[in-house]
Structures are given as C-alpha cells and as structure tokens.
Coordinates of C-alpha atoms and ligand atoms in Angstrom, one line a residue:
M1 CA -21.1 27.6 -2.3
D2 CA -23.2 25.7 -0.4
L3 CA -22.4 24.2 3.0
G4 CA -25.2 21.7 2.8
K5 CA -24.3 20.2 -0.4
V6 CA -20.5 19.9 0.7
M7 CA -21.7 17.6 3.7
E8 CA -24.3 15.9 1.5
V9 CA -21.7 14.8 -0.7
L10 CA -19.0 13.6 2.1
F11 CA -21.6 12.0 4.0
A12 CA -22.8 10.3 0.8
H13 CA -19.0 9.0 0.3
N14 CA -19.0 7.9 3.4
R15 CA -21.8 5.7 3.5
W16 CA -21.4 4.5 -0.1
R17 CA -18.1 3.1 0.5
R18 CA -18.2 2.2 4.1
Y19 CA -21.9 0.7 3.9
D20 CA -22.5 -0.4 0.2
T21 CA -19.7 -1.6 -1.5
I22 CA -17.2 -4.3 -1.3
N23 CA -14.1 -2.6 -1.7
L24 CA -11.6 -4.5 -3.5
I25 CA -8.9 -2.0 -4.1
A26 CA -5.4 -3.3 -3.5
S27 CA -3.9 -0.2 -2.5
E28 CA -6.7 1.1 0.1
N29 CA -7.5 0.4 3.8
V30 CA -9.8 1.5 6.6
M31 CA -8.1 3.0 9.7
S32 CA -9.2 1.4 13.3
P33 CA -11.8 3.3 15.0
L34 CA -9.2 4.7 17.4
A35 CA -6.6 5.5 14.9
E36 CA -9.3 7.4 12.8
V37 CA -10.5 9.2 15.9
L38 CA -6.9 10.1 16.9
Y39 CA -6.2 11.2 13.1
M40 CA -8.3 14.4 14.3
N41 CA -5.8 16.5 15.9
D42 CA -4.1 20.0 16.3
I43 CA -1.1 19.1 14.4
A44 CA -3.0 18.9 11.3
G45 CA -2.4 22.8 10.9
R46 CA 1.2 22.7 12.4
Y47 CA 4.5 23.0 10.7
E48 CA 8.0 21.0 11.5
E49 CA 10.8 21.6 9.1
G50 CA 14.0 19.5 10.0
L51 CA 14.4 16.7 12.6
P52 CA 13.2 16.3 16.0
H53 CA 14.7 18.4 18.5
K54 CA 16.5 20.7 15.7
R55 CA 13.4 22.1 14.1
Y56 CA 13.4 25.4 12.1
Y57 CA 9.7 26.1 13.8
R58 CA 9.4 26.7 17.6
G59 CA 6.2 25.1 19.0
T60 CA 7.0 21.5 18.2
R61 CA 8.0 19.7 21.3
Y62 CA 5.2 17.2 21.1
I63 CA 5.5 16.3 17.5
D64 CA 8.8 15.6 18.1
E65 CA 8.2 13.2 20.7
L66 CA 5.6 11.7 18.2
E67 CA 8.2 11.5 15.6
V68 CA 10.6 9.9 17.5
M69 CA 8.5 7.3 18.9
L70 CA 7.3 6.3 15.4
T71 CA 10.7 6.3 14.1
E72 CA 11.9 3.8 16.9
A73 CA 8.6 1.9 16.5
F74 CA 9.3 1.5 12.8
S75 CA 13.1 1.0 13.3
S76 CA 12.5 -2.0 15.9
M77 CA 9.8 -3.7 13.7
L78 CA 11.7 -3.8 10.6
G79 CA 15.4 -3.9 12.1
A80 CA 16.5 -1.0 10.6
R81 CA 19.2 1.1 12.2
Y82 CA 17.9 4.3 9.8
V83 CA 14.2 5.2 9.6
D84 CA 12.6 8.4 8.1
V85 CA 8.7 8.6 8.6
R86 CA 8.5 12.2 7.2
P87 CA 7.9 11.5 3.3
L88 CA 4.2 12.5 2.9
S89 CA 3.9 9.3 0.6
G90 CA 5.4 6.3 -0.8
T91 CA 6.1 8.2 -4.1
L92 CA 7.9 10.9 -2.3
A93 CA 9.9 8.1 -0.2
N94 CA 10.7 6.6 -3.6
L95 CA 11.8 9.9 -4.9
A96 CA 14.0 10.7 -2.1
V97 CA 15.8 7.3 -2.3
Y98 CA 16.2 8.0 -6.0
H99 CA 17.9 11.4 -5.2
G100 CA 19.8 10.4 -2.2
V101 CA 21.3 7.4 -4.2
M102 CA 21.9 9.2 -7.6
P103 CA 21.8 13.4 -6.7
N104 CA 23.2 13.6 -10.3
G105 CA 21.0 11.3 -11.9
G106 CA 22.2 7.8 -13.1
T107 CA 20.8 4.5 -14.2
M108 CA 18.0 2.1 -12.3
L109 CA 16.9 -1.1 -13.1
A110 CA 13.1 -1.3 -12.0
V111 CA 10.1 -3.5 -12.6
P112 CA 8.3 -3.0 -15.6
T113 CA 5.0 -1.3 -15.0
A114 CA 2.8 -4.2 -17.2
C115 CA 4.5 -6.6 -14.5
G116 CA 3.4 -4.9 -11.9
G117 CA 6.0 -1.8 -11.4
H118 CA 4.7 1.5 -9.9
I119 CA 4.7 4.6 -11.8
S120 CA 7.0 6.1 -9.4
H121 CA 9.3 3.4 -10.7
N122 CA 8.4 4.1 -14.5
P123 CA 10.5 6.2 -16.9
V124 CA 7.6 8.6 -17.2
G125 CA 7.1 9.2 -13.6
G126 CA 9.6 10.3 -10.8
P127 CA 12.7 9.2 -12.4
R128 CA 12.2 11.1 -15.4
L129 CA 11.9 14.6 -13.0
L130 CA 15.4 13.7 -11.3
K131 CA 17.0 12.6 -14.9
I132 CA 17.3 9.2 -14.0
R133 CA 17.4 6.5 -16.6
V134 CA 15.2 3.5 -15.9
V135 CA 15.8 0.2 -17.6
E136 CA 13.1 -2.7 -17.1
L137 CA 14.0 -5.6 -15.3
P138 CA 13.0 -8.8 -17.4
W139 CA 9.9 -11.0 -16.7
D140 CA 9.4 -14.5 -16.3
N141 CA 5.8 -15.0 -17.4
E142 CA 5.7 -18.8 -16.1
A143 CA 6.8 -17.9 -12.5
F144 CA 5.4 -14.5 -12.7
N145 CA 8.3 -13.0 -11.3
I146 CA 11.4 -11.5 -12.3
D147 CA 14.1 -13.7 -14.5
V148 CA 17.5 -13.5 -12.4
D149 CA 19.5 -14.6 -14.8
G150 CA 18.2 -12.2 -17.2
A151 CA 18.7 -9.3 -14.5
R152 CA 22.1 -10.4 -13.9
K153 CA 23.2 -10.1 -17.6
L154 CA 21.5 -6.9 -17.6
A155 CA 23.0 -5.5 -14.1
V156 CA 26.4 -6.5 -15.8
A157 CA 25.5 -4.6 -19.2
E158 CA 23.8 -1.3 -17.3
R159 CA 26.0 -0.9 -14.4
P160 CA 23.0 0.7 -12.4
S161 CA 23.5 2.7 -9.1
L162 CA 20.1 1.5 -7.9
I163 CA 18.1 -2.0 -8.2
V164 CA 14.5 -1.4 -7.4
L165 CA 12.4 -4.4 -6.3
G166 CA 8.8 -4.3 -5.3
A167 CA 5.7 -3.9 -7.4
S168 CA 1.7 -2.5 -7.1
L169 CA 0.7 -5.7 -8.9
Y170 CA 2.7 -8.0 -6.2
L171 CA 1.6 -11.6 -6.0
F172 CA 4.8 -13.5 -5.2
P173 CA 7.9 -12.2 -3.2
H174 CA 10.9 -10.7 -5.5
P175 CA 13.8 -12.7 -5.4
I176 CA 15.2 -10.1 -3.1
R177 CA 18.5 -12.3 -1.8
E178 CA 19.8 -13.1 -5.6
V179 CA 19.1 -9.8 -6.8
R180 CA 21.1 -8.6 -3.6
D181 CA 24.0 -10.7 -4.9
I182 CA 23.8 -9.1 -8.3
A183 CA 23.5 -5.7 -6.6
D184 CA 26.7 -6.4 -4.6
E185 CA 28.4 -7.5 -8.0
V186 CA 27.8 -4.4 -9.6
G187 CA 28.0 -1.9 -6.8
A188 CA 24.3 -0.9 -6.9
I189 CA 21.8 -0.2 -3.7
L190 CA 18.9 -2.5 -3.3
L191 CA 15.8 -0.8 -2.5
H192 CA 12.5 -2.9 -1.9
D193 CA 9.2 -0.7 -2.5
T194 CA 7.1 -2.4 0.3
A195 CA 4.1 0.0 -0.2
H196 CA 1.7 -2.7 -0.8
V197 CA 3.0 -5.5 1.4
L198 CA 4.0 -3.5 4.8
G199 CA 1.2 -5.1 6.9
L200 CA 2.1 -8.4 5.7
V201 CA 5.6 -8.1 6.4
L202 CA 4.8 -6.8 9.8
G203 CA 2.5 -9.6 10.3
G204 CA 5.0 -12.3 9.3
R205 CA 3.4 -13.1 6.0
F206 CA 5.7 -11.7 3.7
P207 CA 9.8 -11.9 4.0
N208 CA 11.2 -8.5 5.8
P209 CA 13.0 -7.0 2.6
L210 CA 15.9 -5.9 4.8
S211 CA 16.3 -9.3 6.8
E212 CA 16.6 -10.8 3.1
G213 CA 19.2 -8.3 1.9
A214 CA 17.6 -5.2 0.6
H215 CA 19.5 -2.2 1.9
L216 CA 16.6 0.0 1.8
L217 CA 12.8 0.0 1.6
S218 CA 10.5 2.6 1.0
S219 CA 6.7 2.2 1.8
S220 CA 3.3 3.9 2.0
T221 CA 1.6 3.4 5.3
H222 CA -2.0 2.9 4.2
K223 CA -2.1 -0.3 2.2
T224 CA -1.8 -3.6 4.2
F225 CA -0.7 -1.6 6.7
P226 CA -3.9 0.1 7.4
G227 CA -2.8 3.3 9.0
P228 CA -3.2 7.1 7.8
Q229 CA -1.9 8.0 4.4
G230 CA 1.9 8.5 4.5
G231 CA 5.1 7.5 3.7
L232 CA 8.2 5.7 5.2
I233 CA 11.9 4.7 4.6
A234 CA 13.6 2.2 6.3
G235 CA 17.0 0.5 6.1
N236 CA 20.5 -0.1 6.8
V237 CA 23.3 2.0 5.0
D238 CA 26.1 4.0 5.4
E239 CA 25.9 7.4 7.2
D240 CA 26.8 9.4 3.7
L241 CA 24.0 7.8 2.0
E242 CA 21.4 8.2 5.3
K243 CA 22.2 11.8 5.1
S244 CA 21.9 12.4 1.3
I245 CA 18.6 10.8 1.7
R246 CA 17.5 12.7 4.3
Q247 CA 18.3 15.9 2.8
A248 CA 16.5 14.8 -0.1
V249 CA 13.3 14.4 2.1
F250 CA 14.1 17.7 3.6
P251 CA 14.7 20.1 2.5
G252 CA 14.5 18.2 -1.0
L253 CA 10.7 17.1 -1.2
V254 CA 8.5 18.0 1.7
S255 CA 8.5 20.9 4.5
N256 CA 5.8 20.1 6.7
Y257 CA 5.0 16.3 7.2
H258 CA 1.3 16.2 7.7
A259 CA 2.4 15.1 11.1
H260 CA -1.0 14.7 12.4
R261 CA -0.8 11.2 10.9
Y262 CA 2.1 10.0 13.4
A263 CA -0.2 9.5 16.4
P264 CA -2.5 7.3 14.6
T265 CA 0.3 5.6 12.7
L266 CA 1.7 4.8 16.1
V267 CA -1.4 3.4 17.0
T268 CA -1.9 1.2 14.0
A269 CA 1.8 0.1 14.8
M270 CA 0.9 -1.0 18.0
E271 CA -2.2 -3.1 16.5
M272 CA 0.2 -4.5 13.9
E273 CA 2.2 -5.7 16.8
E274 CA -0.7 -7.0 18.7
F275 CA -2.9 -8.3 16.0
G276 CA -0.7 -8.5 12.7
K277 CA 0.0 -12.1 12.3
Q278 CA -4.0 -13.0 12.6
Y279 CA -4.8 -10.3 10.6
A280 CA -1.9 -11.5 8.0
D281 CA -2.8 -15.0 8.1
Q282 CA -6.4 -14.3 7.2
T283 CA -5.9 -11.7 4.4
V284 CA -3.4 -13.9 2.6
R285 CA -5.9 -17.1 3.3
N286 CA -9.0 -14.9 1.9
A287 CA -7.0 -13.9 -1.0
K288 CA -6.1 -17.5 -2.1
R289 CA -9.7 -18.7 -1.5
L290 CA -10.7 -15.8 -3.7
G291 CA -8.3 -16.7 -6.5
E292 CA -9.9 -20.1 -6.3
A293 CA -13.3 -18.9 -6.3
L294 CA -13.1 -17.1 -9.6
H295 CA -11.1 -19.5 -11.0
N296 CA -14.0 -22.3 -10.4
E297 CA -16.4 -19.6 -11.8
G298 CA -14.5 -19.9 -15.0
L299 CA -12.5 -16.6 -14.8
K300 CA -8.9 -16.5 -16.0
V301 CA -7.2 -16.0 -13.0
V302 CA -3.7 -15.2 -13.2
A303 CA -0.9 -17.5 -11.6
V304 CA -3.1 -20.5 -11.3
D305 CA -0.2 -23.3 -11.2
R306 CA 1.2 -21.3 -8.5
G307 CA -1.8 -20.9 -6.1
F308 CA -2.8 -17.6 -7.4
T309 CA -1.0 -15.3 -4.8
E310 CA 1.2 -15.3 -1.7
T311 CA -0.2 -11.7 -0.7
H312 CA -3.3 -10.0 -0.5
Q313 CA -3.8 -9.6 -4.2
V314 CA -5.5 -11.9 -6.8
A315 CA -5.2 -10.8 -10.5
V316 CA -7.4 -11.6 -13.1
D317 CA -7.1 -11.6 -17.1
V318 CA -10.9 -10.2 -18.4
S319 CA -9.3 -9.4 -21.9
D320 CA -12.0 -11.9 -22.9
R321 CA -14.7 -9.8 -21.1
G322 CA -14.3 -6.5 -22.5
G323 CA -10.9 -5.8 -20.6
G324 CA -10.2 -4.1 -17.6
E325 CA -11.8 -0.6 -18.1
K326 CA -15.3 -2.4 -19.0
A327 CA -15.1 -5.0 -16.3
S328 CA -14.2 -2.7 -13.9
A329 CA -16.7 -0.2 -14.6
L330 CA -19.5 -3.1 -14.7
L331 CA -18.2 -4.2 -11.3
E332 CA -18.4 -0.6 -9.9
E333 CA -22.3 -0.4 -11.3
A334 CA -22.8 -3.5 -8.8
N335 CA -21.0 -1.8 -6.0
I336 CA -17.9 -3.9 -6.0
I337 CA -15.0 -1.8 -6.5
V338 CA -11.7 -2.9 -8.1
N339 CA -9.1 -1.6 -10.4
K340 CA -8.1 -2.2 -14.2
N341 CA -4.6 -3.1 -14.3
M342 CA -2.1 -3.9 -16.8
L343 CA -1.0 -7.7 -16.8
P344 CA 2.8 -8.5 -18.3
W345 CA 1.4 -9.5 -21.9
D346 CA -0.2 -6.1 -22.4
K347 CA 1.6 -3.6 -24.9
S348 CA -0.7 -0.6 -23.9
A349 CA -1.4 1.1 -20.4
L350 CA -4.6 2.8 -21.8
R351 CA -6.1 -0.8 -22.9
P352 CA -5.0 -3.0 -19.6
S353 CA -6.6 -6.8 -19.7
G354 CA -6.6 -7.2 -16.2
I355 CA -8.5 -6.3 -12.7
R356 CA -6.5 -6.4 -9.9
I357 CA -8.0 -7.2 -6.6
G358 CA -7.0 -7.0 -3.1
V359 CA -8.8 -8.4 0.0
Q360 CA -7.0 -6.7 3.1
E361 CA -9.9 -4.6 3.6
V362 CA -12.9 -6.6 3.6
T363 CA -10.4 -8.9 5.6
R364 CA -10.5 -6.1 8.1
W365 CA -14.2 -5.7 7.8
G366 CA -14.5 -9.6 8.9
M367 CA -14.9 -11.6 5.9
T368 CA -13.3 -15.1 6.0
E369 CA -13.0 -17.9 3.5
D370 CA -16.5 -18.6 3.0
D371 CA -17.1 -15.1 2.6
M372 CA -14.6 -15.2 -0.1
E373 CA -16.5 -17.9 -2.1
Y374 CA -19.5 -15.6 -2.0
V375 CA -17.6 -12.5 -3.1
G376 CA -16.2 -14.7 -6.2
R377 CA -19.9 -15.6 -7.0
L378 CA -20.9 -11.9 -6.9
V379 CA -17.8 -11.0 -9.4
A380 CA -19.1 -13.8 -11.4
D381 CA -22.6 -13.0 -11.7
V382 CA -21.5 -9.6 -13.1
L383 CA -18.5 -10.9 -15.4
V384 CA -19.6 -14.2 -16.2
R385 CA -23.2 -14.9 -15.9
G386 CA -24.0 -11.0 -17.2
E387 CA -26.4 -10.4 -14.7
D388 CA -28.0 -6.8 -14.3
P389 CA -25.4 -5.0 -12.2
A390 CA -28.5 -3.4 -10.5
A391 CA -29.9 -6.7 -9.3
V392 CA -26.3 -7.9 -7.9
R393 CA -26.0 -4.6 -6.0
R394 CA -28.8 -5.5 -4.1
K395 CA -27.1 -8.9 -3.3
V396 CA -24.0 -6.7 -2.4
A397 CA -25.7 -4.5 -0.1
E398 CA -27.6 -7.4 1.8
F399 CA -24.1 -9.4 2.2
R400 CA -22.1 -6.1 3.0
S401 CA -24.6 -5.0 5.7
R402 CA -23.5 -8.1 7.9
F403 CA -20.0 -6.7 8.3
G404 CA -20.3 -3.4 10.1
E405 CA -17.3 -3.7 12.6
I406 CA -13.5 -3.6 11.8
R407 CA -11.4 -6.0 13.1
F408 CA -7.5 -6.5 14.2
G409 CA -7.6 -3.1 15.8
Y410 CA -8.5 -0.8 18.7
K411 CA -12.0 0.5 19.3
V412 CA -13.0 3.8 20.2
D413 CA -15.6 4.7 23.2
L414 CA -17.6 8.0 24.1
E415 CA -14.9 8.8 26.9
V416 CA -12.1 8.7 24.1
L417 CA -14.2 10.4 21.5
N418 CA -14.9 13.2 24.4
R419 CA -11.7 13.4 25.1
V420 CA -10.6 14.3 21.6
L421 CA -13.2 16.7 21.0
S422 CA -12.5 18.4 24.2
S423 CA -8.7 18.7 23.7
L424 CA -9.5 20.4 20.3
R425 CA -11.8 23.0 22.1
L426 CA -14.4 21.6 19.7
L427 CA -16.8 20.7 22.8
Ligands
PLP1 C1 4.5 -0.3 -5.1 C2 4.0 0.9 -4.8 N1 5.1 2.1 -4.6 C3 4.4 3.1 -4.5 C4 3.3 3.5 -4.2 C5 2.9 5.1 -4.2 O1 2.5 5.2 -2.8 P1 1.8 6.5 -2.6 O2 0.4 6.5 -3.3 O3 1.6 6.5 -1.0 O4 2.4 7.5 -3.0 C6 2.5 2.8 -4.7 C7 0.7 3.1 -4.7 O5 0.1 2.3 -5.0 C8 2.6 1.1 -4.9 O6 1.9 0.4 -5.6

C-alpha cells in the first residue's frame, strides 16, 4: 500500500472533475463550499438506530437535534406531515416505500426504463428483491410522457397497490393529478420519485408532487438538490402506512444513517430557501438553450416540438453517430462528461441510442445561456464535426477555467475552516 499513491489518485480525481471537465451528468452536483466543509464531522463515525430521542445507541443527543431540524425543514418546504431523512439513498427510499405499501409483495405500475424509469423501478432491480411484480406504464412518444388513458385501462386491469411516477430521464412533469385520480379509482397509493427534480421543486420550477396529489415522494438529496448523497421520503399518508414505511427504513434497510450528512443537508436546504428560485430558473433556462443549441448544430435532440425540456435535462438521440456508448466515450475524451441513456424507442439497455445531459452542476459553476451556446458548440465539435477530442479538450480547459466559484450557496472562510478542524481536534 502506498499513501502517496492514494493521495495522488484522489487529488487527480478532484482536479479533473472540478477544474478540467464540463460535467453534464444529470444526476450529480457539487455542494456549496460551506456544506462541503461541514460534511467533515465527527458523526461520520457514529451510530444512531431508531428515531430521535428513542435511539438504541447512547451519545446521540446532537444527532437527534440535527435529524429533527432536517425533518422539520423538509416537512415545511414540501408540505409533508410525514418525513423520513434516514434512507441513505433514493434507491433505499424507494424500497422502503415499496415494502411499506406491500409488505407481502404485490403489483406496482412504473415508467419503463427505456422511457426514463430508474433501475429501482425496474423488475430486475429492487422490486425483485421484495417479490413485487412491476407492470410498465404505457408511454406516448409524441408527448414524451405517460399515456394517461392507457394508464387508466392498465390500472383497472391490474389493480396495483402502488403506482410510481417520476424518472431518471425526466424532461416533462408526469401527469400526477390525472394519475392520482386513477390511483383513487383502483385503491392504489401514488408515489412520485422526485430524485432528479427535488431542487427544481424547491426552487418553484417544477410542480410539488405532494401538492399535485401524490401520497408520497421519494428522493435523493444530491441531484438538482445539491446536498450530500442521501435519501428522503415525504408525504401525507395515514399513520399505519407511515409506521409500516418507517419500519421498512429501520430496522429493515438501514442501521446507521450516515448522519454526518444531516448538517450539510440542512445548510443546502437553507441555501435553497435563499437562492433556490434563481438557481432553478437559471438551470431550466440553460437546459432549454442547450437543447436549442444542439438542435441548431444538427443533433437529434428529443422533444424539439415541446421546447426540448422543462427540467435540468436534455436528451439527444445519437444513434446516427454510433450510439450512446460511443458518443459518451468520445465526449469524455474531450473532457465533456455525459452518460449514455436508453430512449423510449430502444430495445436493448446494452445499446442505448441516446445521451442524457444535465446542466444543474454547470449552472452552479456560473454558466448561463450564452455559455450553453458554447457548450453546444463543443459537443458538436466532437459529435458533428468529428474534431480530434484532444483538440476540443484544450478548448474545454480554457473555457472551464473561467468558472471557478460555486454560486447559489454559502461560502466558507478560514475562520470557519479553523473551527471545523479544531472541533475535530485535527489542528
Ligand atoms: C429517478 C431516480 N430514482 C432514484 C435514483 C436512485 O438514487 P440514489 O442514487 O440516491 O440511490 C435515481 C438515481 O439516479 C433516479 O434517477
């Protein structure tokens, strides 16, 4: 083992992703400087188990306080009586809801993976572990959305216990109100997976699923909501269901909650209250402009007629340019990071025809609409004009060097850094 090597690799990663690349992965983000510094705290090595003030472990009084504060913050921001911040991730939040609703297995309807559904909604993912049968919701390619009439017929035929909306490739809000009516007709619970759009919801740029009629939402806390990696469940359901979901979280799925994320998640929530609207507005404006720029460059952007997107994401069909795998690999050579993605017309997850692009992180680095024009040009240099990725990489480096400061969040100064380090006895 070699300590120097460990540090070398880690710092190489930090520099590459923060200085050299244009990161357009739609599910990622960077925390604010203050949140990031507070992420380094003693709780990283501690245990909880149970709920605040009713823990199995001792020594949790300050963790209890943070968990209560964070729960109350999400409760008031989302209008949810029930909030659980203990799931470690969006996937575990989903599994807890599935199990809470269907402790003995059952049937759920969800968006197909090719149409944006996440692997945790897919029959081969978490549902399989819980013996839950997944039936795919019908999809309308024109609208790039769920086919509501088809969904009603399917629900009447299948009588599911749960309907899951929300997606990983998520361009336009799913019809939550309409599907809530369907859920009521067949006696199902409606869950909206808000992982991708939580920051847009809190910034007022995407409908709040709970106000639209979802019984529950699940989420990650690190995509458009730019906090530490974590999970969240929120909603307005009866006490029995709430209890059943809580028990699925603990003792079902997690034992310690990685509670060192609570303080930086709280900081992020406060930042969203202060800057969330500007951030969400700029993010969606940037995504629309990037969609337009890529379209003008001759790329097959999805949903042209619908204005490309109403979220942080843009999807491009690159089947005429070697497919998603090849296109994303070429872009990475140019230090433009995107991921390959299935599109609704794809048959194989192994050969996706699309790439998915998210602009939430570059928006936090300070990019605006004009910069999106340039990002579009850089992408087209690689994918349309076939320029040598190494040459594009030089342009990317020059461009990226102009965006050194994270916006829409609290800064950190030496005094705070000193307090953090000395509170940990590191200084
Ligand atoms: C819609 C959706 N739900 C859940 C998840 C899983 O989130 P996590 O990585 O926090 O488990 C993702 C991840 O990208 C997602 O896109």
